[in-house]
Amino acid sequence: MTFVARKLGFYAIALWAALTLNFLIPRLMPGNPVDQLVSKLAQKGQVTPATRHAIELLLGADTSSPLWKQYLDYLAQLAHGDLGVSVTYFPAPVTQVIGQTLPWTIGLVGLSTIISFLLGVGLGTLAGWKRGSWLDNFVPVTTMFQSVPYFWLALILLYLLGSVWAVFPLHGGYDVYTTEIGWNAPFVSSVIFYGTLPAITIVLSSVGGWMVGMRNMMVSTLSEDYILTAEAKGIAPGRIMRTYAARNAMLPSISGFAISLGFVVGGSLVTEAVFSYPGVGSALLSAVNSNDYALMQGIFLVITISVLGANLLVDLLYSVIDPRTRNRS
């Protein structure tokens, strides 16, 4: 319980610091979201000073109030689950925008990250166990895909599989002309079909890192004395690989996987930009271009909570896998 209490206290402080930065960073950026919305309204008629002040209050950008008061109002709104109104998608609230885009990102980037992790760790375990085999020699090929700039790899695959051979669609999240959004077979199959090419790109660009990391940790772990002892006892090689070697070798990969899962909700900005995918990354890009404080803060808040939550869960899981960490923490 002491270990858990220390971890919860640490992450509570980290959350407060992240919320404070989340409040300050957008306000230090050039531009003003109020000016963006006022310019849109001015196209339909004159905007009075009273209307402008009302917009400032609506967007939480009241320049007449001191910064500390804006900060307290910001924390009070968060406590009530009010993330404000989006300028980019006005008059939609931020929670609605995030709620509509988050499932797309989790479905694409989340599943791709899990597939890449499982595939990379599995192949890395076999490559480290059978050093010098064809699989071990294949590791540099996978790292080559990781060294290629992601947007360049995405554009190449998009050109080859989307334009030259026309295997997959060029953009979008589903077929907007023939399917309706809902839990029905045509829509689900369309989402899977449209998300296959972006998923392949994510897996190809990230599986090499998991594979080479796990392979190197397996080689290091296999030189430990307890592996030699297990072999001397006549334990089956498969059990040694899974229970003795892989279990200890994958500890660093678990930490990296937690961070990757935390950033899943932030989306892959480049992926969604290249493939015009309707996820959180696209919403964040639109928010930055429009100086949309509320939407940026809402997305950053979701990313922050996801990263901290994932790391907290992995810290607790770490203590179960390797009890020695409880005494070092």
Tab-separated table of C-alpha atoms in Angstrom:
chain	number	residue	atom	x	y	z
A	1	MET	CA	0.000	0.000	0.000
A	2	THR	CA	2.915	2.362	0.697
A	3	PHE	CA	4.312	1.705	-2.772
A	4	VAL	CA	0.925	2.421	-4.387
A	5	ALA	CA	0.438	5.583	-2.275
A	6	ARG	CA	3.853	6.927	-3.325
A	7	LYS	CA	3.057	6.302	-6.978
A	8	LEU	CA	-0.364	7.935	-6.739
A	9	GLY	CA	1.137	10.992	-5.029
A	10	PHE	CA	3.831	11.322	-7.690
A	11	TYR	CA	1.347	11.074	-10.565
A	12	ALA	CA	-1.048	13.509	-8.872
A	13	ILE	CA	1.735	16.125	-8.799
A	14	ALA	CA	2.655	15.306	-12.388
A	15	LEU	CA	-0.989	15.753	-13.413
A	16	TRP	CA	-1.191	19.168	-11.732
A	17	ALA	CA	2.029	20.295	-13.460
A	18	ALA	CA	0.710	19.059	-16.816
A	19	LEU	CA	-2.604	20.880	-16.323
A	20	THR	CA	-0.739	24.095	-15.527
A	21	LEU	CA	1.405	23.807	-18.656
A	22	ASN	CA	-1.718	22.932	-20.607
A	23	PHE	CA	-3.189	26.250	-19.490
A	24	LEU	CA	-0.098	28.376	-20.130
A	25	ILE	CA	1.280	27.081	-23.440
A	26	PRO	CA	-1.685	27.995	-25.699
A	27	ARG	CA	-1.804	31.479	-24.158
A	28	LEU	CA	1.874	32.028	-24.917
A	29	MET	CA	1.309	31.252	-28.583
A	30	PRO	CA	0.847	34.128	-31.053
A	31	GLY	CA	-2.693	34.896	-32.167
A	32	ASN	CA	-6.043	35.017	-30.431
A	33	PRO	CA	-9.001	32.634	-30.900
A	34	VAL	CA	-11.403	35.486	-30.210
A	35	ASP	CA	-10.115	37.334	-33.275
A	36	GLN	CA	-10.675	34.211	-35.349
A	37	LEU	CA	-14.317	33.909	-34.311
A	38	VAL	CA	-14.983	37.648	-34.503
A	39	SER	CA	-13.671	37.711	-38.081
A	40	LYS	CA	-16.125	34.957	-38.993
A	41	LEU	CA	-19.036	36.789	-37.375
A	42	ALA	CA	-17.994	40.111	-38.961
A	43	GLN	CA	-18.726	38.633	-42.381
A	44	LYS	CA	-22.417	38.581	-41.423
A	45	GLY	CA	-22.574	41.965	-39.728
A	46	GLN	CA	-20.949	44.359	-37.285
A	47	VAL	CA	-19.589	42.898	-34.031
A	48	THR	CA	-20.086	45.201	-31.039
A	49	PRO	CA	-17.645	45.417	-28.096
A	50	ALA	CA	-20.258	43.749	-25.885
A	51	THR	CA	-20.477	40.837	-28.319
A	52	ARG	CA	-16.688	40.531	-28.377
A	53	HIS	CA	-16.559	40.473	-24.567
A	54	ALA	CA	-19.240	37.774	-24.509
A	55	ILE	CA	-17.168	35.708	-26.949
A	56	GLU	CA	-14.095	36.140	-24.730
A	57	LEU	CA	-16.044	34.813	-21.756
A	58	LEU	CA	-17.403	31.941	-23.849
A	59	LEU	CA	-13.956	30.886	-25.034
A	60	GLY	CA	-12.241	31.414	-21.699
A	61	ALA	CA	-9.951	34.083	-23.170
A	62	ASP	CA	-11.090	37.136	-21.216
A	63	THR	CA	-8.130	39.486	-21.563
A	64	SER	CA	-9.595	41.879	-18.974
A	65	SER	CA	-9.135	39.306	-16.222
A	66	PRO	CA	-5.712	38.650	-14.664
A	67	LEU	CA	-3.962	35.432	-15.598
A	68	TRP	CA	-4.353	33.908	-12.136
A	69	LYS	CA	-8.143	34.364	-12.277
A	70	GLN	CA	-8.248	32.753	-15.734
A	71	TYR	CA	-6.249	29.854	-14.264
A	72	LEU	CA	-8.682	29.364	-11.382
A	73	ASP	CA	-11.649	29.527	-13.774
A	74	TYR	CA	-9.877	26.968	-15.963
A	75	LEU	CA	-9.452	24.543	-13.045
A	76	ALA	CA	-13.074	25.079	-11.971
A	77	GLN	CA	-14.312	24.272	-15.471
A	78	LEU	CA	-12.186	21.128	-15.571
A	79	ALA	CA	-13.648	20.021	-12.251
A	80	HIS	CA	-17.125	20.250	-13.802
A	81	GLY	CA	-16.068	18.504	-17.022
A	82	ASP	CA	-16.478	21.677	-19.065
A	83	LEU	CA	-13.699	21.932	-21.672
A	84	GLY	CA	-15.180	24.963	-23.405
A	85	VAL	CA	-16.395	25.654	-26.934
A	86	SER	CA	-14.338	24.981	-30.038
A	87	VAL	CA	-13.628	27.880	-32.383
A	88	THR	CA	-12.785	25.566	-35.272
A	89	TYR	CA	-16.049	23.634	-35.010
A	90	PHE	CA	-18.120	26.446	-33.472
A	91	PRO	CA	-20.556	26.158	-31.766
A	92	ALA	CA	-19.756	22.507	-30.945
A	93	PRO	CA	-18.323	21.931	-27.445
A	94	VAL	CA	-14.824	20.489	-27.163
A	95	THR	CA	-16.101	17.317	-25.510
A	96	GLN	CA	-18.287	16.625	-28.533
A	97	VAL	CA	-15.412	17.154	-30.983
A	98	ILE	CA	-13.091	14.878	-29.004
A	99	GLY	CA	-15.842	12.304	-28.575
A	100	GLN	CA	-16.373	12.152	-32.332
A	101	THR	CA	-12.696	11.921	-33.313
A	102	LEU	CA	-11.260	9.823	-30.468
A	103	PRO	CA	-12.798	6.459	-31.521
A	104	TRP	CA	-11.222	6.793	-34.996
A	105	THR	CA	-7.762	7.360	-33.559
A	106	ILE	CA	-8.009	4.623	-30.929
A	107	GLY	CA	-9.278	2.172	-33.528
A	108	LEU	CA	-6.481	2.900	-36.002
A	109	VAL	CA	-3.423	3.898	-33.987
A	110	GLY	CA	-4.317	1.810	-30.922
A	111	LEU	CA	-4.764	-1.473	-32.771
A	112	SER	CA	-1.743	-0.774	-34.986
A	113	THR	CA	0.430	-0.112	-31.925
A	114	ILE	CA	-0.703	-3.323	-30.211
A	115	ILE	CA	-0.140	-5.385	-33.371
A	116	SER	CA	3.288	-3.824	-33.881
A	117	PHE	CA	4.279	-4.463	-30.257
A	118	LEU	CA	3.151	-8.098	-30.206
A	119	LEU	CA	4.711	-8.808	-33.587
A	120	GLY	CA	7.985	-7.066	-32.756
A	121	VAL	CA	8.367	-8.653	-29.306
A	122	GLY	CA	7.465	-12.108	-30.634
A	123	LEU	CA	9.874	-11.957	-33.559
A	124	GLY	CA	12.555	-10.313	-31.394
A	125	THR	CA	12.288	-13.155	-28.868
A	126	LEU	CA	12.804	-15.777	-31.580
A	127	ALA	CA	15.615	-13.792	-33.209
A	128	GLY	CA	17.473	-13.471	-29.907
A	129	TRP	CA	16.883	-17.129	-29.033
A	130	LYS	CA	18.135	-18.349	-32.413
A	131	ARG	CA	21.086	-16.073	-33.081
A	132	GLY	CA	22.515	-16.338	-36.574
A	133	SER	CA	19.280	-17.677	-38.067
A	134	TRP	CA	17.526	-16.131	-41.060
A	135	LEU	CA	15.176	-14.320	-38.700
A	136	ASP	CA	18.093	-12.786	-36.823
A	137	ASN	CA	19.607	-11.641	-40.113
A	138	PHE	CA	16.238	-10.148	-41.080
A	139	VAL	CA	16.341	-7.660	-38.183
A	140	PRO	CA	18.344	-4.997	-40.114
A	141	VAL	CA	15.655	-5.036	-42.824
A	142	THR	CA	12.962	-4.104	-40.310
A	143	THR	CA	15.088	-1.311	-38.856
A	144	MET	CA	15.494	0.083	-42.366
A	145	PHE	CA	11.766	0.855	-42.446
A	146	GLN	CA	12.108	2.618	-39.102
A	147	SER	CA	14.964	4.788	-40.358
A	148	VAL	CA	12.923	5.991	-43.344
A	149	PRO	CA	11.005	9.223	-42.506
A	150	TYR	CA	7.462	8.216	-41.665
A	151	PHE	CA	5.735	10.671	-43.980
A	152	TRP	CA	7.955	9.492	-46.870
A	153	LEU	CA	7.094	5.837	-46.222
A	154	ALA	CA	3.400	6.745	-46.007
A	155	LEU	CA	3.530	8.642	-49.297
A	156	ILE	CA	5.327	5.767	-51.054
A	157	LEU	CA	2.781	3.197	-49.858
A	158	LEU	CA	-0.055	5.577	-50.677
A	159	TYR	CA	1.283	6.015	-54.213
A	160	LEU	CA	1.942	2.309	-54.835
A	161	LEU	CA	-1.046	0.684	-53.123
A	162	GLY	CA	-3.505	3.538	-53.527
A	163	SER	CA	-2.692	4.985	-56.933
A	164	VAL	CA	-0.592	2.618	-59.070
A	165	TRP	CA	-2.233	-0.665	-58.093
A	166	ALA	CA	-5.356	0.886	-56.523
A	167	VAL	CA	-5.620	-1.785	-53.834
A	168	PHE	CA	-6.721	0.618	-51.101
A	169	PRO	CA	-8.512	4.019	-51.102
A	170	LEU	CA	-6.416	7.161	-51.116
A	171	HIS	CA	-8.048	9.048	-48.236
A	172	GLY	CA	-10.849	9.108	-45.681
A	173	GLY	CA	-12.021	6.891	-42.875
A	174	TYR	CA	-14.908	5.157	-44.654
A	175	ASP	CA	-16.981	5.284	-47.823
A	176	VAL	CA	-19.177	8.335	-47.294
A	177	TYR	CA	-21.250	7.657	-50.408
A	178	THR	CA	-22.492	4.104	-49.894
A	179	THR	CA	-22.443	3.554	-46.111
A	180	GLU	CA	-24.109	5.115	-43.082
A	181	ILE	CA	-22.366	5.514	-39.725
A	182	GLY	CA	-23.517	2.849	-37.269
A	183	TRP	CA	-22.828	-0.631	-35.999
A	184	ASN	CA	-23.677	-2.383	-39.244
A	185	ALA	CA	-21.657	-4.707	-41.440
A	186	PRO	CA	-21.195	-2.358	-44.443
A	187	PHE	CA	-19.890	0.483	-42.263
A	188	VAL	CA	-17.560	-1.707	-40.172
A	189	SER	CA	-16.127	-3.406	-43.265
A	190	SER	CA	-15.642	-0.004	-44.915
A	191	VAL	CA	-13.800	1.338	-41.848
A	192	ILE	CA	-11.504	-1.716	-41.800
A	193	PHE	CA	-10.847	-1.401	-45.530
A	194	TYR	CA	-10.036	2.316	-45.358
A	195	GLY	CA	-7.877	1.877	-42.250
A	196	THR	CA	-5.785	-1.028	-43.572
A	197	LEU	CA	-3.232	1.048	-45.484
A	198	PRO	CA	-2.601	3.552	-42.641
A	199	ALA	CA	-2.306	0.607	-40.231
A	200	ILE	CA	0.232	-1.149	-42.473
A	201	THR	CA	2.275	2.051	-42.563
A	202	ILE	CA	2.276	2.386	-38.766
A	203	VAL	CA	3.215	-1.275	-38.241
A	204	LEU	CA	6.040	-1.209	-40.809
A	205	SER	CA	7.542	1.955	-39.346
A	206	SER	CA	7.467	0.793	-35.715
A	207	VAL	CA	7.841	-3.008	-35.634
A	208	GLY	CA	11.610	-2.785	-36.217
A	209	GLY	CA	12.187	-0.846	-33.012
A	210	TRP	CA	10.312	-3.375	-30.882
A	211	MET	CA	12.044	-6.258	-32.641
A	212	VAL	CA	15.634	-5.030	-32.319
A	213	GLY	CA	15.092	-3.940	-28.717
A	214	MET	CA	13.678	-7.307	-27.690
A	215	ARG	CA	16.343	-9.189	-29.641
A	216	ASN	CA	19.178	-7.338	-27.892
A	217	MET	CA	17.616	-7.814	-24.456
A	218	MET	CA	17.184	-11.543	-25.178
A	219	VAL	CA	20.871	-11.872	-26.100
A	220	SER	CA	21.853	-10.091	-22.881
A	221	THR	CA	19.467	-12.146	-20.746
A	222	LEU	CA	20.617	-15.469	-22.194
A	223	SER	CA	24.116	-14.822	-20.808
A	224	GLU	CA	22.821	-14.673	-17.224
A	225	ASP	CA	23.728	-17.396	-14.740
A	226	TYR	CA	20.124	-18.410	-14.013
A	227	ILE	CA	19.650	-19.338	-17.682
A	228	LEU	CA	22.699	-21.629	-17.483
A	229	THR	CA	21.327	-23.124	-14.274
A	230	ALA	CA	17.947	-23.772	-15.893
A	231	GLU	CA	19.645	-25.511	-18.818
A	232	ALA	CA	21.734	-27.606	-16.423
A	233	LYS	CA	18.544	-28.760	-14.677
A	234	GLY	CA	17.242	-30.085	-17.975
A	235	ILE	CA	14.296	-27.709	-18.293
A	236	ALA	CA	12.705	-27.738	-21.737
A	237	PRO	CA	14.204	-25.105	-24.085
A	238	GLY	CA	10.785	-23.677	-24.908
A	239	ARG	CA	10.035	-23.097	-21.235
A	240	ILE	CA	13.433	-21.467	-20.686
A	241	MET	CA	12.803	-19.127	-23.599
A	242	ARG	CA	9.313	-18.099	-22.464
A	243	THR	CA	9.490	-18.209	-18.667
A	244	TYR	CA	13.112	-17.426	-17.859
A	245	ALA	CA	14.454	-15.363	-20.747
A	246	ALA	CA	11.565	-13.568	-22.447
A	247	ARG	CA	9.804	-12.619	-19.212
A	248	ASN	CA	12.829	-10.676	-17.965
A	249	ALA	CA	13.944	-9.394	-21.357
A	250	MET	CA	10.611	-7.753	-22.130
A	251	LEU	CA	10.547	-5.460	-19.070
A	252	PRO	CA	12.037	-2.440	-20.937
A	253	SER	CA	9.662	-3.078	-23.840
A	254	ILE	CA	6.681	-2.925	-21.475
A	255	SER	CA	7.712	0.564	-20.342
A	256	GLY	CA	8.029	1.717	-23.937
A	257	PHE	CA	4.702	0.126	-24.792
A	258	ALA	CA	2.991	2.031	-21.982
A	259	ILE	CA	4.270	5.340	-23.306
A	260	SER	CA	3.169	4.367	-26.819
A	261	LEU	CA	-0.320	3.499	-25.593
A	262	GLY	CA	-0.545	6.792	-23.772
A	263	PHE	CA	0.183	8.725	-26.944
A	264	VAL	CA	-2.316	6.680	-28.955
A	265	VAL	CA	-5.131	9.067	-28.058
A	266	GLY	CA	-3.067	11.920	-29.412
A	267	GLY	CA	-3.167	10.181	-32.723
A	268	SER	CA	-0.471	10.021	-35.326
A	269	LEU	CA	-0.604	13.523	-36.718
A	270	VAL	CA	1.377	12.643	-39.837
A	271	THR	CA	-0.708	9.528	-40.500
A	272	GLU	CA	-3.995	11.372	-40.296
A	273	ALA	CA	-2.641	14.257	-42.376
A	274	VAL	CA	-1.297	12.038	-45.175
A	275	PHE	CA	-4.345	9.790	-45.336
A	276	SER	CA	-6.906	12.504	-44.471
A	277	TYR	CA	-8.084	10.332	-41.596
A	278	PRO	CA	-10.768	11.868	-39.313
A	279	GLY	CA	-9.004	11.376	-35.982
A	280	VAL	CA	-7.764	13.412	-33.038
A	281	GLY	CA	-4.558	14.306	-34.889
A	282	SER	CA	-6.515	16.048	-37.640
A	283	ALA	CA	-8.594	17.912	-35.043
A	284	LEU	CA	-5.401	19.009	-33.260
A	285	LEU	CA	-3.903	20.286	-36.515
A	286	SER	CA	-7.054	22.288	-37.233
A	287	ALA	CA	-7.015	23.679	-33.689
A	288	VAL	CA	-3.408	24.855	-34.020
A	289	ASN	CA	-4.104	26.525	-37.356
A	290	SER	CA	-7.147	28.322	-35.885
A	291	ASN	CA	-5.578	29.214	-32.499
A	292	ASP	CA	-8.355	27.198	-30.888
A	293	TYR	CA	-7.266	27.329	-27.214
A	294	ALA	CA	-10.134	25.246	-25.891
A	295	LEU	CA	-9.744	22.389	-28.360
A	296	MET	CA	-5.956	22.298	-27.986
A	297	GLN	CA	-6.268	22.234	-24.198
A	298	GLY	CA	-8.908	19.508	-24.374
A	299	ILE	CA	-6.817	17.275	-26.626
A	300	PHE	CA	-3.653	17.889	-24.597
A	301	LEU	CA	-5.599	17.051	-21.444
A	302	VAL	CA	-6.754	13.730	-22.872
A	303	ILE	CA	-3.196	12.927	-24.005
A	304	THR	CA	-1.798	13.846	-20.584
A	305	ILE	CA	-4.268	11.719	-18.649
A	306	SER	CA	-3.717	8.813	-21.037
A	307	VAL	CA	0.082	8.928	-20.742
A	308	LEU	CA	0.045	9.270	-16.954
A	309	GLY	CA	-2.593	6.564	-16.590
A	310	ALA	CA	-0.702	4.162	-18.844
A	311	ASN	CA	2.558	4.762	-16.981
A	312	LEU	CA	0.853	4.293	-13.608
A	313	LEU	CA	-0.615	0.974	-14.716
A	314	VAL	CA	2.771	-0.181	-16.016
A	315	ASP	CA	4.497	0.850	-12.784
A	316	LEU	CA	2.021	-1.281	-10.868
A	317	LEU	CA	2.381	-4.128	-13.386
A	318	TYR	CA	6.161	-3.811	-13.139
A	319	SER	CA	5.965	-4.400	-9.402
A	320	VAL	CA	4.055	-7.635	-10.047
A	321	ILE	CA	6.412	-8.902	-12.761
A	322	ASP	CA	9.581	-7.866	-10.901
A	323	PRO	CA	8.920	-7.447	-7.133
A	324	ARG	CA	12.420	-5.978	-6.674
A	325	THR	CA	11.167	-2.660	-8.107
A	326	ARG	CA	8.975	-2.108	-5.033
A	327	ASN	CA	12.050	-1.745	-2.857
A	328	ARG	CA	13.841	0.529	-5.340
A	329	SER	CA	10.855	2.893	-5.738
